[in-house]
Amino acid sequence: MLGAWVRRRPASSHHREILYYLAVDEAEEVRRAIAENEATPAHAYLLLANDASEEVRRRLAEKVARLLPDMPADEASKAREMAIQTLELLAQDELTRIRAALSEALKSASNVPHHLVKQLALDVELIVSAPVLQFSRTMQQCVCRSP
């Protein structure tokens, strides 16, 4: 029930704070819904990136990868900075499935930090490296700039 409520709530500042506190809820269903909710505040991303549930981390990886290209590239953007930190954490996840979901979500994204795409491209698991090596414009730009 609470998971459905979380998915339907409008994005007021009070609701964002509630979403932040629910990011550590006991119920995995609630944390999954928080991970998917676009109104979840960026400061909750790091909590969710360290969640014990693979499914929570996978959903977070897909959402943040989808949102990052549309975030202001302004270096002072706190939300963008937190999103990048979250993706860096997820790119190092011990589970290949999480890294693969992230790579798949970022493969066609633009405005993604080169170091993040490069990290995924250098992953030892082909299921992780292949999507960005094959489809990423960011990776192609990295290769073209290399001496």
XYZ file of C-alpha atoms in Angstrom, residues 58-134:
77
model
C 19.043 -1.684 -10.222
C 15.965 0.547 -10.311
C 17.964 3.446 -8.908
C 20.692 2.944 -11.529
C 18.132 3.013 -14.343
C 16.375 6.095 -12.994
C 19.459 8.177 -12.258
C 21.006 7.235 -15.608
C 17.794 8.365 -17.300
C 17.674 11.661 -15.376
C 21.369 12.635 -15.523
C 21.497 13.850 -19.142
C 18.736 16.371 -18.444
C 20.323 17.750 -15.282
C 22.157 21.067 -15.636
C 25.804 20.506 -16.555
C 26.650 23.348 -14.184
C 29.408 22.049 -11.925
C 27.732 23.752 -8.954
C 24.572 21.701 -9.391
C 24.310 19.754 -6.136
C 21.707 17.364 -7.551
C 23.896 16.548 -10.555
C 26.920 16.054 -8.307
C 24.973 13.621 -6.116
C 23.616 11.810 -9.167
C 27.147 11.349 -10.506
C 28.400 10.116 -7.113
C 25.532 7.638 -7.064
C 26.316 6.368 -10.551
C 30.013 6.058 -9.648
C 29.045 3.926 -6.660
C 26.725 1.770 -8.757
C 29.398 1.369 -11.467
C 31.501 -0.341 -8.771
C 28.680 -2.552 -7.504
C 29.760 -6.097 -6.680
C 26.867 -7.528 -8.705
C 27.399 -7.661 -12.447
C 23.633 -7.259 -13.015
C 23.682 -3.812 -11.393
C 26.660 -2.637 -13.454
C 25.062 -4.110 -16.587
C 21.761 -2.312 -15.925
C 23.679 0.935 -15.479
C 25.672 0.412 -18.680
C 22.502 -0.384 -20.606
C 20.780 2.721 -19.241
C 23.743 4.992 -20.067
C 24.647 3.574 -23.474
C 22.705 6.172 -25.438
C 22.779 8.993 -22.905
C 24.597 12.197 -23.630
C 26.061 14.616 -21.099
C 27.509 11.766 -19.037
C 30.947 12.194 -17.452
C 33.636 10.543 -19.580
C 35.278 8.853 -16.599
C 32.034 7.050 -15.761
C 31.520 5.742 -19.299
C 35.189 4.752 -19.481
C 34.900 2.842 -16.201
C 31.961 0.846 -17.566
C 33.754 0.284 -20.884
C 36.767 -1.162 -19.050
C 34.668 -3.520 -16.905
C 35.905 -7.119 -17.135
C 32.383 -8.410 -17.736
C 31.327 -8.172 -21.389
C 27.675 -7.719 -20.431
C 28.739 -4.478 -18.705
C 31.300 -3.138 -21.185
C 29.607 -4.036 -24.481
C 26.657 -1.598 -24.395
C 28.798 1.499 -23.830
C 31.547 0.314 -26.172
C 29.062 -0.331 -28.941
